[in-house]
Amino acid sequence: MKRKEDPRFLQGKGHYVDDVTLPGMLFMALVRSTYPHAEIKSIDISEAMKVHGVKAVITGKDLEAAGLGWLPTFHGLDKQMVLAIGKVLFQYQEVAAVFAETRAAAADGAEAVQVDYEPLPVVADPFTAKKDEVILRPDRETKTNHIYHWEVGDRDRTARAIEGSPKRVRQRIWFQRCHPAPLEPCGCVAEFDTMGRLQFHVTSQAPHVYRTAISIVTGIPEDKIHVMSPDIGGGFGNKVPVYPGYVCAIVGALKLGRPVKWIETRTENLTSTGFARDYHMDIELGATPDGRLTALRVSTAADHGAFDAAADPTKYPAGMFGVVTGSYDVPVAHAEVDAYFTNKAPGGIAYRCSFRVTEASYAIERAMDILADELGIDAVELRRKNFVKKEQFPYGSALGFTYDSGDYHQTLEKALETIGYQALLKEQAEKRARGELMGIGFSTFTEVVGAGPSKHFDILGIKMFDSAEIRIHPTGAGIVRTGAKSQGQGHETTWAQIVAEELGLDPQNIMVEEGDTDTAPYGLGTYASRSTPVAGAAIATAARRVREKAKKIAAHLLEVGEGDVEWTDYKFQVKGVPARSVTMKQVAFAAYTNPGPNEPGLEATNYYDPPNMTFPNGTYIAVVEVDRETGEVTIRRFLAVDDCGTVINPLVVEGQIHGGLTEGFAIAFMQEIQYDADGNNLNTNFTDYLVPTSLETPHWETANTVTPSPHHPIGAKGVGESPNVGSPAAFVNAVIDALSPLGVRHLEMPVTRDKVWRAIRDAEAGKT
Ligand code: CDP
């Protein structure tokens, strides 16, 4: 069988889980709750079993009897019902699984399952949850809806500094619940092969973690599990958690002795898989009258939904929220987060964000604009005054991070010059004099990516290192495998480039393979822009190990001692004698044909444990016009100047920036997963949850500065998350700047036309 046609090997282009078709395959459909909170009085499957083609139905009770009623959530600190047991906790929760000969029969069978519910009172927000009048999770030891309290910084000193500050601003800012909405929903095919081994094709951003989690949940020995994640149609954090549907498909395959395919619908994806954000943040800044920050304090209520399935490393329940001091030299700070259960879908995943960095970045960047407004200082000047200076790196932030490198002033100045800030200010003043609403919005953010150093970071106890294995073949071609998993980020290109650059080989002949747990070394996967900082570093380190070995073989070929050989101009040469040299290609051939006293072969593996995170940063500027009559916002220009350290591939990086800006634009202006007071989800498809097309998407202008990471082998920082982290604040700041002559100080995202129009109307009626 050709590799492309063999469903066990779905690496490569254009192979999706839904393309996997196996003999005798059954299809699974899930019955989902219509109520957000209800007792299950009974489940009647008799009508479903009569549907032509339906083979079996399983419920929560069946799974519970088999010891599979619950699965651990991402960080292992909570558990989640696989299928509802006794009651449902959110609308669209998984209640039963139907297995049938065709997809249509499975769907018909699911329709025919009769569930009798007794509705219970609904807890639709964290502020109601806090009152503990209705306890949602009596299965837990602590009978409260409060999940955790997390804090960092110096509470007392911060309180004193804020109280003693001549100027203070305070703002409640909500980063709304949104959804990554990858174009391909989640899905899997579970098959127990003739050896009784689970062959599991799944849309996973972290295949090895899945293998371990499946083994822990099901008791199947890990060597009997083969996880394959092919092209997965986008992930954005949505394909990190292990979802109930996966467990059901595996159980179905085991019980029925046939392969089972489950592919989510769009509605299932939007309503039941990992949402993002939903942080209600009260942020306060203290400052001197001339705009020097004296303190920052932020207190957050987090809505985690029915189970604590937030995707954060075990010791960081609020992720990297501590980066909320942003790019600014804040003397003292305190941040706290309290999380609550509500009757909503579980999640809080790292949607194009390194674990709550997007929320933190949005809060500080909005607050800086509010402070600038309060002080009557230009928002740029306030930033410039408070930036961490380049000579302060490595910089220890008040909330415990050590920023590796950056030159914020340089990045800002480049952005101002590129966009022509002075001319824009002049134009804005003229327009304001005519009553027109033009806004210029800034976001000068700092990210923290590359989770992470094993002394701090783990998931389910597994340290967050990553890995690379490189094999160079006799002809100088090669293969690199990593524990990361590309979902369209171009690892196939950039990993090959790292190997080629380190070894002087042709990148066209370096095959990149990820996503297959039988072949790739163990890794924690791709999310939170960790691939380049961690797996990318593992690749460079492994390549250098290959080069060390190659040097010994080169010495043999050149008939000199190893100490007399140097690597220069992408080849080995006798020190000071350029005429006597061998290429890596020649060495590769010798490694298999004439290795001399050396061990044959040319390969190396590296498990890279990063010493620190990397801190990419940038200056984003949005220029908008707001129509006073309709509230319509037009993005006239958007400039992103990013600094992600050494750039491996400028085109790939630009693609990352364009994609992330488009998602940030959508969050700022059109996306929100809304629930009504009764807990009904109002955004269940793409007519209610909007995804921007090329028609709405603005033109993106990009530029960059380079301050390499001092601790990364090639100086690279992550970049994929930056545009999503940095851009929402730039958009909203621009709209508020446009509306500021009317006295508008803040609007919650999404800043829809309707909201803007109402703000203008209220302001004109003197209500703000
Ligand atoms: O973890 P993920 O791949 O989503 O994010 P990333 O590490 O930010 O990398 C996204 C893509 O941009 C990868 O193909 C990287 O190799 C590439 N990249 C680059 O070319 N140069 C950088 N300094 C950072 C990322």
XYZ file of N, CA and C and ligand atoms in Angstrom, residues 489-491 494-495 526-533 644-650 652-653 656 716-721, ligand 1:
112
model
N 0.959 25.750 10.818
C 1.938 26.801 11.137
C 3.195 26.710 10.299
N 3.315 25.687 9.453
C 4.481 25.625 8.571
C 5.705 24.977 9.188
N 5.524 24.116 10.202
C 6.684 23.430 10.780
C 7.464 22.681 9.698
N 9.864 25.372 8.461
C 10.822 26.003 9.377
C 11.725 24.981 10.065
N 11.196 23.793 10.388
C 12.060 22.783 11.025
C 13.148 22.330 10.045
N 1.765 21.135 20.331
C 1.818 22.518 19.843
C 0.600 23.314 20.261
N 0.829 24.317 21.041
C -0.173 25.303 21.456
C 0.639 26.368 22.175
N 0.017 27.526 22.414
C 0.658 28.566 23.221
C 2.018 28.987 22.651
N 2.173 28.931 21.340
C 3.435 29.342 20.678
C 4.647 28.704 21.322
N 4.514 27.433 21.708
C 5.647 26.804 22.378
C 6.562 26.055 21.411
N 6.115 25.872 20.159
C 6.877 25.009 19.257
C 8.282 25.541 18.982
N 8.369 26.807 18.588
C 9.690 27.340 18.256
C 10.573 27.459 19.506
N 10.037 28.045 20.597
C 10.894 28.137 21.784
C 11.336 26.781 22.340
N 9.996 38.954 17.385
C 9.977 37.568 17.875
C 11.391 37.000 17.850
N 12.362 37.878 18.097
C 13.755 37.425 18.093
C 14.174 37.064 16.685
N 15.087 36.095 16.585
C 15.550 35.646 15.277
C 14.364 35.077 14.483
N 14.212 35.538 13.268
C 13.119 35.028 12.433
C 13.653 33.860 11.606
N 12.988 32.717 11.699
C 13.439 31.557 10.918
C 12.990 31.733 9.469
N 11.706 32.057 9.294
C 11.181 32.204 7.942
C 10.241 33.411 7.886
N 10.661 34.494 7.239
C 9.853 35.720 7.245
C 8.444 35.525 6.682
N 6.610 32.718 6.638
C 5.791 31.964 7.597
C 5.373 32.892 8.739
N 6.311 33.694 9.215
C 5.991 34.611 10.317
C 4.916 35.606 9.872
N 1.645 33.981 9.983
C 1.170 33.869 11.362
C 0.559 35.187 11.840
N 15.480 32.470 18.709
C 14.098 32.665 18.248
C 13.119 32.653 19.426
N 12.091 33.473 19.323
C 10.982 33.434 20.269
C 9.756 32.953 19.491
N 8.695 32.608 20.180
C 7.469 32.217 19.479
C 6.810 33.442 18.859
N 5.886 33.210 17.928
C 5.229 34.361 17.295
C 3.738 34.150 17.044
N 3.319 32.888 16.956
C 1.954 32.599 16.499
C 0.865 33.271 17.305
N 1.104 33.450 18.602
C 0.061 34.010 19.460
C 0.053 35.538 19.437
O 3.693 26.662 18.538
P 3.357 27.246 17.193
O 3.963 26.520 16.043
O 1.900 27.506 17.035
O 3.933 28.753 17.198
P 5.350 29.385 16.919
O 6.419 28.699 17.674
O 5.164 30.825 17.170
O 5.639 29.131 15.385
C 4.741 29.401 14.344
C 5.479 29.283 13.021
O 6.306 30.438 12.826
C 6.419 28.084 12.971
O 6.482 27.529 11.675
C 7.717 28.710 13.366
O 8.852 27.972 13.072
C 7.665 30.068 12.664
N 8.537 31.021 13.360
C 9.622 31.579 12.711
O 9.816 31.354 11.517
N 10.464 32.424 13.418
C 10.232 32.722 14.722
N 11.040 33.515 15.420
C 9.095 32.172 15.373
C 8.282 31.315 14.665
